[in-house]
Coordinates of C-alpha atoms in Angstrom, one line a residue:
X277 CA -51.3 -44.6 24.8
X278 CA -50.2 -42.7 21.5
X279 CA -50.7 -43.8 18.2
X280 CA -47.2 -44.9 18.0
X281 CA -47.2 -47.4 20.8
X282 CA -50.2 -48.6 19.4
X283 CA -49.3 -49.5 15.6
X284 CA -44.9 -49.4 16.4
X285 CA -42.6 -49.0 13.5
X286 CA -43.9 -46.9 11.2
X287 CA -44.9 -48.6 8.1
X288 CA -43.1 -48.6 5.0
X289 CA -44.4 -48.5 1.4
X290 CA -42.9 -51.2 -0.9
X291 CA -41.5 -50.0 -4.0
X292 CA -41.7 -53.3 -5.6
X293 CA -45.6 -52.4 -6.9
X294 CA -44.0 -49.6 -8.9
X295 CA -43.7 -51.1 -12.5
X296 CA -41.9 -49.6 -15.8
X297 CA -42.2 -50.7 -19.0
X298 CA -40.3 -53.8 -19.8
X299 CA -40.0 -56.4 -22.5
X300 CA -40.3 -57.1 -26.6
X301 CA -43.7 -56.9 -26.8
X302 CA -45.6 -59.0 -29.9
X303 CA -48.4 -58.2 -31.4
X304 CA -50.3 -60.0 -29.1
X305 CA -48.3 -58.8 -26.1
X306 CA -46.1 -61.4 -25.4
X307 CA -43.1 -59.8 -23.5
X308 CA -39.7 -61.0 -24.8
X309 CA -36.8 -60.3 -22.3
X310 CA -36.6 -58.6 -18.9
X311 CA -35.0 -55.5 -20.1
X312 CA -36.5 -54.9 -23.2
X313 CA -35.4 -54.9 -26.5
X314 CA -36.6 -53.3 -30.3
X315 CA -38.6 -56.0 -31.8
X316 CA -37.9 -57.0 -35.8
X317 CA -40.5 -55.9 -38.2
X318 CA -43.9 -54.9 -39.1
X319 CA -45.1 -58.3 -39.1
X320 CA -44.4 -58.2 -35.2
X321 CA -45.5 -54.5 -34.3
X322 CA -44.8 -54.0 -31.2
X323 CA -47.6 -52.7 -28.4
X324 CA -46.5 -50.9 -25.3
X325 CA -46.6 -52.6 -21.8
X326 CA -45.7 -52.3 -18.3
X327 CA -44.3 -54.8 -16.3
X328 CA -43.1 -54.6 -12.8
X329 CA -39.9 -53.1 -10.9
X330 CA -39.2 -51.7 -8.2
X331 CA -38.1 -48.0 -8.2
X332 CA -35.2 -48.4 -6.2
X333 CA -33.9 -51.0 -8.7
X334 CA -32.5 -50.3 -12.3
X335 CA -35.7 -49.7 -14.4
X336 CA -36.1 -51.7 -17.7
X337 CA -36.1 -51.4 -21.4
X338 CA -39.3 -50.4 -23.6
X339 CA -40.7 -52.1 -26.7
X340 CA -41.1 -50.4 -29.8
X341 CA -43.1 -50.2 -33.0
X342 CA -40.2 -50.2 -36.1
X343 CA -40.0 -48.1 -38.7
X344 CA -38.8 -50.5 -41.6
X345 CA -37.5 -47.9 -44.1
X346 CA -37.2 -48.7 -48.1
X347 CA -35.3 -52.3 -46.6
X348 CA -37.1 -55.2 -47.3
X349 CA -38.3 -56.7 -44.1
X350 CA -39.4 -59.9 -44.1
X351 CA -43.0 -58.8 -43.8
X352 CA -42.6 -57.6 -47.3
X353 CA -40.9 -61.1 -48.2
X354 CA -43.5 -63.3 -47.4
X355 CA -46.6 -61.1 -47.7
X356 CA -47.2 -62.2 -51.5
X357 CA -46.6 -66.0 -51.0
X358 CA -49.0 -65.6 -47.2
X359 CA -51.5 -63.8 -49.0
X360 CA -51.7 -67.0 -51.2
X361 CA -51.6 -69.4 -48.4
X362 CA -54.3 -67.4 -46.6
X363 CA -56.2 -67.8 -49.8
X364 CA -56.6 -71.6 -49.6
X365 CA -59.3 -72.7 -47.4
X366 CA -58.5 -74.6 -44.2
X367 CA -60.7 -77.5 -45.3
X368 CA -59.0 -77.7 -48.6
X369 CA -56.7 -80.8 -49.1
X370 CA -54.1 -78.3 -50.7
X371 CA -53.6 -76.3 -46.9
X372 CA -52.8 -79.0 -45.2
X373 CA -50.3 -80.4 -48.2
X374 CA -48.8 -77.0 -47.8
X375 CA -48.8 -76.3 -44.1
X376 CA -46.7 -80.0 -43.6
X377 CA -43.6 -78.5 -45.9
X378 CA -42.5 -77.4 -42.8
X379 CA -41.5 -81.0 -41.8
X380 CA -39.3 -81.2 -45.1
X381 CA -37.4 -78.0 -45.0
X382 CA -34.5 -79.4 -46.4
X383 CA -37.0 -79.7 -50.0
X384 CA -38.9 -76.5 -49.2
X385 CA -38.0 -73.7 -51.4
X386 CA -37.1 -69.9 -49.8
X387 CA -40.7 -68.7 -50.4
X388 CA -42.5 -71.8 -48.9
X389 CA -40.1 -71.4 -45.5
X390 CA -40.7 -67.6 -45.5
X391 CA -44.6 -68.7 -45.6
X392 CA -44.3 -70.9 -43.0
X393 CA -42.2 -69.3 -41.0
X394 CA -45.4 -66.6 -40.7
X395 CA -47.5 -69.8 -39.8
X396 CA -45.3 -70.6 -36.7
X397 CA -44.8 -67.2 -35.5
X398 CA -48.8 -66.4 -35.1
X399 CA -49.0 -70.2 -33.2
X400 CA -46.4 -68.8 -31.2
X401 CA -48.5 -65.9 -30.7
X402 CA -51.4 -67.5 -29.9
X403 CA -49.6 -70.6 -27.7
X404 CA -46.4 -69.2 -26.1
X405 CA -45.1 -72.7 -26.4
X406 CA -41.1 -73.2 -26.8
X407 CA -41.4 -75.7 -29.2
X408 CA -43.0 -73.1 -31.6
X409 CA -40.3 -70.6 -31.3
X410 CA -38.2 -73.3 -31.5
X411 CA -39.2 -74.7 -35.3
X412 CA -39.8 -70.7 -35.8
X413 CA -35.7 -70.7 -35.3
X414 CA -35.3 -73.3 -37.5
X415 CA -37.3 -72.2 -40.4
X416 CA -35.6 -68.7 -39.9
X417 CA -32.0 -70.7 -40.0
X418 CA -32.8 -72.1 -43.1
X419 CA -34.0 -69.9 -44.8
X420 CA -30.7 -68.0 -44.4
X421 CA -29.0 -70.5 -45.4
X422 CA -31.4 -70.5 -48.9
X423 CA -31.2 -66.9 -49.1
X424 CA -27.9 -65.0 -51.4
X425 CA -25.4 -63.6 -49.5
X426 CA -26.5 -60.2 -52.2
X427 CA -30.0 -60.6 -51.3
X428 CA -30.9 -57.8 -49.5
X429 CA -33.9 -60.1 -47.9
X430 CA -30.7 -61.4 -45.6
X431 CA -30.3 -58.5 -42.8
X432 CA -33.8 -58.6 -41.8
X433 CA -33.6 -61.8 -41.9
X434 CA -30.4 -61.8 -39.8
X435 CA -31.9 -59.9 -37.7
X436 CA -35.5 -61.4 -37.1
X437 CA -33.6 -64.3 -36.5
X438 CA -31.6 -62.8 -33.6
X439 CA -34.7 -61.1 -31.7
X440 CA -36.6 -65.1 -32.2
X441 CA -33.3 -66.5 -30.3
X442 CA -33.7 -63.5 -27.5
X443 CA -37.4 -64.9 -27.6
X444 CA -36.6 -68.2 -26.6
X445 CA -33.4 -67.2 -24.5
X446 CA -36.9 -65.3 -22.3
X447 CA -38.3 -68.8 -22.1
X448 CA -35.9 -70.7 -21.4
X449 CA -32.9 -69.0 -19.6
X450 CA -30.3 -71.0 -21.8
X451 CA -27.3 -68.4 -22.3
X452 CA -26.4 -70.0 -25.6
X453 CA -29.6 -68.4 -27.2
X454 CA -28.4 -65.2 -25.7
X455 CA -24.8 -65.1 -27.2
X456 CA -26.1 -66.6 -30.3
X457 CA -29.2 -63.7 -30.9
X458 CA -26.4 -61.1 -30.2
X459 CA -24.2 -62.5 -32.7
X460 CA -26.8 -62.5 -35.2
X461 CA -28.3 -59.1 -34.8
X462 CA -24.1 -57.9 -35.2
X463 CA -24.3 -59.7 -39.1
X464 CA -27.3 -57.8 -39.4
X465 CA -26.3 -54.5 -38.6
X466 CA -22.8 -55.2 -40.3
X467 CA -24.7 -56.5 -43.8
X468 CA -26.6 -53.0 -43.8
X469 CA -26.1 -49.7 -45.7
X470 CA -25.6 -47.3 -42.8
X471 CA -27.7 -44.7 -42.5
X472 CA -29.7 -46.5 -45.0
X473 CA -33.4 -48.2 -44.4
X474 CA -33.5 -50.1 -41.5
X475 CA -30.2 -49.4 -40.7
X476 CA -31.0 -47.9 -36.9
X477 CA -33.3 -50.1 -36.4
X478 CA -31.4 -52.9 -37.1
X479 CA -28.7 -51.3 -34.4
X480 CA -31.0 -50.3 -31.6
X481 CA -32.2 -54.0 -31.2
X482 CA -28.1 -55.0 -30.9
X483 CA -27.9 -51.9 -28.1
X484 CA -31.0 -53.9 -26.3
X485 CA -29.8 -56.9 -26.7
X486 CA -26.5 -56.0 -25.6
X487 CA -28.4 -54.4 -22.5
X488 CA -29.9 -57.5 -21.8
X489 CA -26.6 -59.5 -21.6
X490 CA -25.2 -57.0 -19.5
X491 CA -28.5 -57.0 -16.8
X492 CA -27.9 -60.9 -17.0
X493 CA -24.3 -61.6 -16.5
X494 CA -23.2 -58.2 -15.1
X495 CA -20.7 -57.4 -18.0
X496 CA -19.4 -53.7 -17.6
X497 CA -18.3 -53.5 -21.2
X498 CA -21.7 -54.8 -23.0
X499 CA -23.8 -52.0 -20.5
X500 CA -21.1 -49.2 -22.3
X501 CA -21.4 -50.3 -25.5
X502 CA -25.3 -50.3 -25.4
X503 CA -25.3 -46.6 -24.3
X504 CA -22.5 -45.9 -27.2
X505 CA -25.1 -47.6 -29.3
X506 CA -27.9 -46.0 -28.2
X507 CA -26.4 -42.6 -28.4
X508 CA -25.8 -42.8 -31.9
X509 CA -29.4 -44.0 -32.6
X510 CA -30.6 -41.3 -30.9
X511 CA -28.3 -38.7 -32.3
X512 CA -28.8 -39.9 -35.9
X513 CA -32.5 -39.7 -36.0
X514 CA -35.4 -37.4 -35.6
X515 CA -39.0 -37.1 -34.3
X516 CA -40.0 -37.9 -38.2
X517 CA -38.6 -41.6 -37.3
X518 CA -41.6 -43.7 -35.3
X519 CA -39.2 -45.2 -33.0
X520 CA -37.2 -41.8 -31.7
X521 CA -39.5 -41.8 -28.3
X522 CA -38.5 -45.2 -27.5
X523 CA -34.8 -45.0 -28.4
X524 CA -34.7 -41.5 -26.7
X525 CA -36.5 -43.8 -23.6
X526 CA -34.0 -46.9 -23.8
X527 CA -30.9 -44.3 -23.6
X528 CA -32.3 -42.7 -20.4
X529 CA -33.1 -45.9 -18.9
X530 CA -29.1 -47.6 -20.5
X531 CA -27.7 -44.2 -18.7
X532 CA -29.8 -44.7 -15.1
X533 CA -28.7 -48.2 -15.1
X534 CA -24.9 -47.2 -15.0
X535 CA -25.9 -44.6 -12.5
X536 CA -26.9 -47.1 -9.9
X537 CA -23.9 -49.1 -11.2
X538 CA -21.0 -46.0 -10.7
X539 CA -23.0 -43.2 -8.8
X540 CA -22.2 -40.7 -11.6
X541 CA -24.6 -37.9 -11.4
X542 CA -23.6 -36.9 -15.1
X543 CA -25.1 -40.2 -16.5
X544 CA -28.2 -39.5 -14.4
X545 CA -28.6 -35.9 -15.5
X546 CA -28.1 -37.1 -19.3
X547 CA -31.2 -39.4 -19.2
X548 CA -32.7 -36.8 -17.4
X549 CA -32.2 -34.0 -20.3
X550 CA -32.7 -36.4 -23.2
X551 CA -36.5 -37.0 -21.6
X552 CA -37.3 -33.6 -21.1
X553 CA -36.1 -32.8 -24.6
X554 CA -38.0 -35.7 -26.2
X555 CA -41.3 -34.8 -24.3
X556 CA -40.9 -30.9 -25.1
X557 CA -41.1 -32.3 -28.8
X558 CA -44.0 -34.8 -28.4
X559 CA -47.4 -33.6 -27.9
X560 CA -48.9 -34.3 -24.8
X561 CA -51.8 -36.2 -25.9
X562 CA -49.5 -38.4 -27.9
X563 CA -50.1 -42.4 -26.7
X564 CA -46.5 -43.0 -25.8
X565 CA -45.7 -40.0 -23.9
X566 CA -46.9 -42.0 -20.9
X567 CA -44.1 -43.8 -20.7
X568 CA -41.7 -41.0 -21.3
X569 CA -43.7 -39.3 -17.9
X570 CA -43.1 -42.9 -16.4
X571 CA -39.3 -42.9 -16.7
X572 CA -38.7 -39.2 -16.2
X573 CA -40.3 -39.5 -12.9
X574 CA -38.1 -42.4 -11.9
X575 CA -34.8 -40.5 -12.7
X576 CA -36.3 -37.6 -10.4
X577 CA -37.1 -40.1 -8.0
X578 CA -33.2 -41.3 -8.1
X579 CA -32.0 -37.6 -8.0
X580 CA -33.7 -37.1 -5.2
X581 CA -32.5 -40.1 -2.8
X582 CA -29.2 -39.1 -4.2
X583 CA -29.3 -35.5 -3.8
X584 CA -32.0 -35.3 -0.8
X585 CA -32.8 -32.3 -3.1
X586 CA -36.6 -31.6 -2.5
X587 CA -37.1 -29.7 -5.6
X588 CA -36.7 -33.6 -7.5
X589 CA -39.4 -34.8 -5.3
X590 CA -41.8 -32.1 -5.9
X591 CA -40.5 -32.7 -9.6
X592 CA -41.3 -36.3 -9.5
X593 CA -45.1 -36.0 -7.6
X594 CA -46.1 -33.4 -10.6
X595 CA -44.4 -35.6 -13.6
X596 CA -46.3 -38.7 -12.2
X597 CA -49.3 -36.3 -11.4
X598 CA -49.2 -34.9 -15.3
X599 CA -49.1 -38.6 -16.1
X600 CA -52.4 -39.9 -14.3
X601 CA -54.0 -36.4 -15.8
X602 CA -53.7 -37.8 -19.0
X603 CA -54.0 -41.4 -19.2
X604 CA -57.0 -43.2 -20.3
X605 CA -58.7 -45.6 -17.6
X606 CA -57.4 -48.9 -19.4
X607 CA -54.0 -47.6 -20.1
X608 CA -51.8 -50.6 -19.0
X609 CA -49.4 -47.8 -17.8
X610 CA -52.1 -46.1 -15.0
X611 CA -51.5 -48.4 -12.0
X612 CA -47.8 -48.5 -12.3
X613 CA -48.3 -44.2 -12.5
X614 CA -51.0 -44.2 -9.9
X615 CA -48.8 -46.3 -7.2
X616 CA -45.5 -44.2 -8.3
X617 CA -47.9 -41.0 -7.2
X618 CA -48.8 -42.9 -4.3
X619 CA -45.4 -43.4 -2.7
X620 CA -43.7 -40.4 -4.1
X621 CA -46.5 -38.1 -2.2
X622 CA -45.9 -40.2 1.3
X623 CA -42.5 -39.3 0.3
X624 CA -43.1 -36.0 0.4
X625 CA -45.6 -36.1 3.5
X626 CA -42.3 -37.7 5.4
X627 CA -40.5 -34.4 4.8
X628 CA -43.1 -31.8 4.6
X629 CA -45.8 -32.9 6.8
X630 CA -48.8 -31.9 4.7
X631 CA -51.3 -34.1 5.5
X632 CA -53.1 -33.6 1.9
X633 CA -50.5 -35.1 0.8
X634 CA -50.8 -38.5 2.5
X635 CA -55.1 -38.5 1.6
X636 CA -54.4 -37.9 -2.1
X637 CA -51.7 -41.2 -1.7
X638 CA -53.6 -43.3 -0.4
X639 CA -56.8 -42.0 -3.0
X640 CA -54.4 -42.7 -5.8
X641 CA -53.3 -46.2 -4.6
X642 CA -57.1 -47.2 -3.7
X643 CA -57.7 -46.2 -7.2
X644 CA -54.6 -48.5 -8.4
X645 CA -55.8 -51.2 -6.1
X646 CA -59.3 -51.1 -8.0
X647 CA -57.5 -50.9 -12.0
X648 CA -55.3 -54.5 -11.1
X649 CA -56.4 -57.3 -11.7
X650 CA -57.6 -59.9 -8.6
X651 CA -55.5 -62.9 -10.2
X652 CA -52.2 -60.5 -10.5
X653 CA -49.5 -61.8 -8.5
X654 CA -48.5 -58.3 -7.1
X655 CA -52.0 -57.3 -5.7
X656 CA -50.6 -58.3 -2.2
X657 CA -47.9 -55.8 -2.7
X658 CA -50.3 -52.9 -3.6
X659 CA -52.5 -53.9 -1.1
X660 CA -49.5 -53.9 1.8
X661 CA -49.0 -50.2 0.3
X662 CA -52.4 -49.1 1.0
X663 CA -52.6 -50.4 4.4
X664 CA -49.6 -48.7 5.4
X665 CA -50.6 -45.7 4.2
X666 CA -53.6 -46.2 6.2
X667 CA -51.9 -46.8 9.0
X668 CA -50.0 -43.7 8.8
X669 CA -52.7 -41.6 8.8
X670 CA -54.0 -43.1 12.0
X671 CA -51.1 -41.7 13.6
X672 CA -52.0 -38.3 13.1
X673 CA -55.5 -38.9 13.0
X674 CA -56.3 -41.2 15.7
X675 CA -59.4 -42.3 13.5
X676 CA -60.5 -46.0 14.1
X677 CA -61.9 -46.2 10.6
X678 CA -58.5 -46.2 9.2
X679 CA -56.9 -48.7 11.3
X680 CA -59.2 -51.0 10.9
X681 CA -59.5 -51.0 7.5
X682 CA -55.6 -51.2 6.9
X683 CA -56.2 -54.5 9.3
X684 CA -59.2 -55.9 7.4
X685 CA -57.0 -55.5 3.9
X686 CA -53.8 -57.0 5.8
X687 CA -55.6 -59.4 6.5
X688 CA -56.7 -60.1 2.8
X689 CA -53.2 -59.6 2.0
X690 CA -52.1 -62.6 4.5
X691 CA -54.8 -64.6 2.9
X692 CA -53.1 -64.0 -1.2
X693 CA -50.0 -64.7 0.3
X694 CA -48.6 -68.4 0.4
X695 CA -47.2 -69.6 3.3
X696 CA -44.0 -70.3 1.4
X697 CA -43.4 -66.7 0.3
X698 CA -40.7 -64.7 1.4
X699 CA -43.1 -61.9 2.3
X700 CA -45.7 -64.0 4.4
X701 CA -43.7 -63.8 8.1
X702 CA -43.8 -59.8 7.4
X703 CA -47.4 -59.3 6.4
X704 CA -48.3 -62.0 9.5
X705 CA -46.2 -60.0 11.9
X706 CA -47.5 -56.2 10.6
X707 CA -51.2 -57.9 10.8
X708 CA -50.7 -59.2 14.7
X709 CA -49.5 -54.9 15.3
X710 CA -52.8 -53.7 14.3
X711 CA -54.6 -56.6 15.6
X712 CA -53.1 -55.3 18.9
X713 CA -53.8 -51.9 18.3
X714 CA -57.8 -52.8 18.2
X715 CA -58.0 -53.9 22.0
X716 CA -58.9 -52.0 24.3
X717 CA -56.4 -50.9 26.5
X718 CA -57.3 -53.5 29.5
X719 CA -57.0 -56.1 26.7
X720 CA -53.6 -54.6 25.6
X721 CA -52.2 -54.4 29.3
X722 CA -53.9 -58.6 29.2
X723 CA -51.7 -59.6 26.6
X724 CA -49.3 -57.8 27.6
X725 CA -49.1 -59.2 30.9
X726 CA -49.6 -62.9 29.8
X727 CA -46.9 -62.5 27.4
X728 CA -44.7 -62.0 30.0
X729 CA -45.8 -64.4 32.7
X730 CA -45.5 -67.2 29.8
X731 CA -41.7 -65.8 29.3
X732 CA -41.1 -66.2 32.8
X733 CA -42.6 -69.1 33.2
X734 CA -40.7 -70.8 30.3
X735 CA -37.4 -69.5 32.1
X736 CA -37.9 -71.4 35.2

């Protein structure tokens, strides 16, 4: 019996364990958003992350760390009155006197709602509860409504109000937050000097934001106008700015988005150059030039399902391989690189037939496997990946070892999986193949023959 008969269909990698960096990311990594957007000031420096998508599907939107310029942010605004706030001890009468002003905003002058708005946003931090970015909303509201219209303390304002509504709009799915957050970050970039301060800033969070509505309710227009956006950011700034590699980042991934959406290769090839460009200027040890590598290889990746080209896929295994080369063990980038490496080199194995190829994938998703966390919901995923690249290596090797390890973590996999999953009837059906395929063959020809005398038998 060949190793075909024995295992059936050959098994297929799921892209879904392949993440890219998505979200607003907080300063204590809270992700804001799906797609991604610029966050609002150096209060709420942004760290990178990677969440998950599959490579087949449109990849997402990177966080950022903002350059604030010579604007006043509202950092600046409220770090003299938080530094005296901070100042009072938290067992003093006068804290808690100051700390319940917040429940008379209407009294509360500008500085003492610019205070407290700081307050909210590290509980907010610290609890992720709505109903903390929800008074965090309404201290921002009014202290715009307290602020002059010629202070120029209003478009950060404006604008850290828009990126809290996006915050909440990631919470709690309510569109109104949405439309309202875009609205506001428009007065922002409308009330500033262009080209001056925080200016780009101020217009790459609308491009996001606008990139976000369009991933959400499928609006062509808002999906062109981000890229317009984007373009100028990009083409208006320099390296010397600390958020060029994440604009130059958010265009590629804008562009690939519309290149799922219309098929134009020109859109693909743009996101394409604009990485290569950026990471010919950034130095390869830089921290962020991970997920530069990250995004490059998944626009290779679409060239080549497009193109069938396998220049692209070679392209893509030695991006992804540059990218595990030089990330740190605890990057929260390495598993999403180390399962891209994974599938692009079985990829490869499909077309080329180097069977080196298929041993490093499966050493570079074992090595993925062991980075992820137990609890993580997409273990089963990267576990399904490894036993099917497991199981086709025992087609060409015949080696029990391999089967029956890619049937010991199927099994495991069945065993994370909740009945009530979508995924559960594959995994249980891929685990009763290799089951199979460990009996003997008198067993096998057992089965096989009982299966068919119950068939009959329920006929008559």
């Amino acid at each position: 019996m060949f190793a075909d008969e024995l295992v059936g269909d050959a098994p297929r990698l799921a892209l879904d364990s392949v993440k890219l960096p998505a979200g607003i990311v907080l300063n204590n990594g809270k992700t804001v958003g799906e797609q991604g957007l610029n966050t609002f000031n150096e209060a709420h420096h942004v760290d990178v992350v990677v969440e998950k998508k599959c490579c087949s599907s449109s990849p997402q939107l990177l966080p950022h760390s903002m350059n604030t310029g010579t604007s006043v942010s509202p950092a600046i605004c409220i770090s003299s009155v938080q530094s005296r706030m901070d100042s009072i001890p938290r067992d003093e009468p006068d804290y808690p006197e100051n700390v319940a002003k917040e429940e008379n905003l209407e009294q509360a002058d500008l500085d003492d709602v610019l205070a407290l708005s700081s307050t909210v946003q590290r509980r907010f931090d610290i609890t992720d509860d709505p109903a903390h970015i929800t008074q965090l909303i309404s201290l921002l509201q009014r202290a715009i409504q307290l602020v002059s219209v010629h202070d120029n303390r209003l478009a950060p304002l404006m604008n850290y109000h828009g990126t809290s509504l996006l915050c909440r709009f990631d919470l709690t799915d309510d569109l109104r937050d949405l439309s309202e957050g875009i609205a506001r970050l428009r007065v922002a970039v409308q009330i500033t000097i262009k080209h001056y301060g925080t200016y780009f800033t101020f217009l790459g969070d609308l491009g996001g934001a606008l990139f976000l509505h369009y991933k959400v309710l499928g609006d062509r227009s808002n999906l062109s106008e981000a890229i317009s956006i984007m373009r100028e950011v990009v083409g208006s700034t320099t390296d010397g700015y600390s958020d060029h590699l994440f604009w130059v980042n958010n265009l590629s991934l804008m562009l690939h988005s519309r290149f799922r959406l219309l098929g134009s290769i020109a859109d693909l090839t743009e996101s394409i150059e604009s990485l290569e460009g950026c990471l010919g200027r950034t130095p390869e040890d830089h921290p962020d030039a991970l997920i530069l590598l990250n995004t490059l290889s998944v626009a290779f990746q679409a060239r080549y399902a497009n193109s069938g080209d396998l220049s692209n896929l070679r392209r893509t295994v030695s991006t992804l391989q540059k990218g595990v080369s030089v990330a740190p063990d605890d990057h929260p980038a390495l598993p999403s690189l180390l399962t891209g490496l994974a599938v692009s080199l079985a990829s490869r194995y499909e077309r080329v037939g180097d069977v080196n190829d298929l041993s490093n994938g499966i050493s570079a998703m074992r090595r993925a496997v062991s980075l992820i966390s137990q609890d993580d919901v997409d273990l089963p995923i990267h576990l399904n990946n490894l036993s099917a690249s497991l199981q086709t290596r025992f087609r060409v090797s015949m080696e029990l070892k391999d089967i029956s390890e890619a049937v010991s973590i199927s099994r495991r996999v069945v065993e994370l999986t909740g009945e009530d999953k979508a995924e559960y009837p594959i995994w249980i059906h891929s685990l009763g193949s290799m089951n199979i395929t460990l009996l003997s063959p008198r067993d096998v020809w057992r089965q096989d023959h009982c299966l068919k005398v119950g068939l009959l038998h329920r006929e008559l």
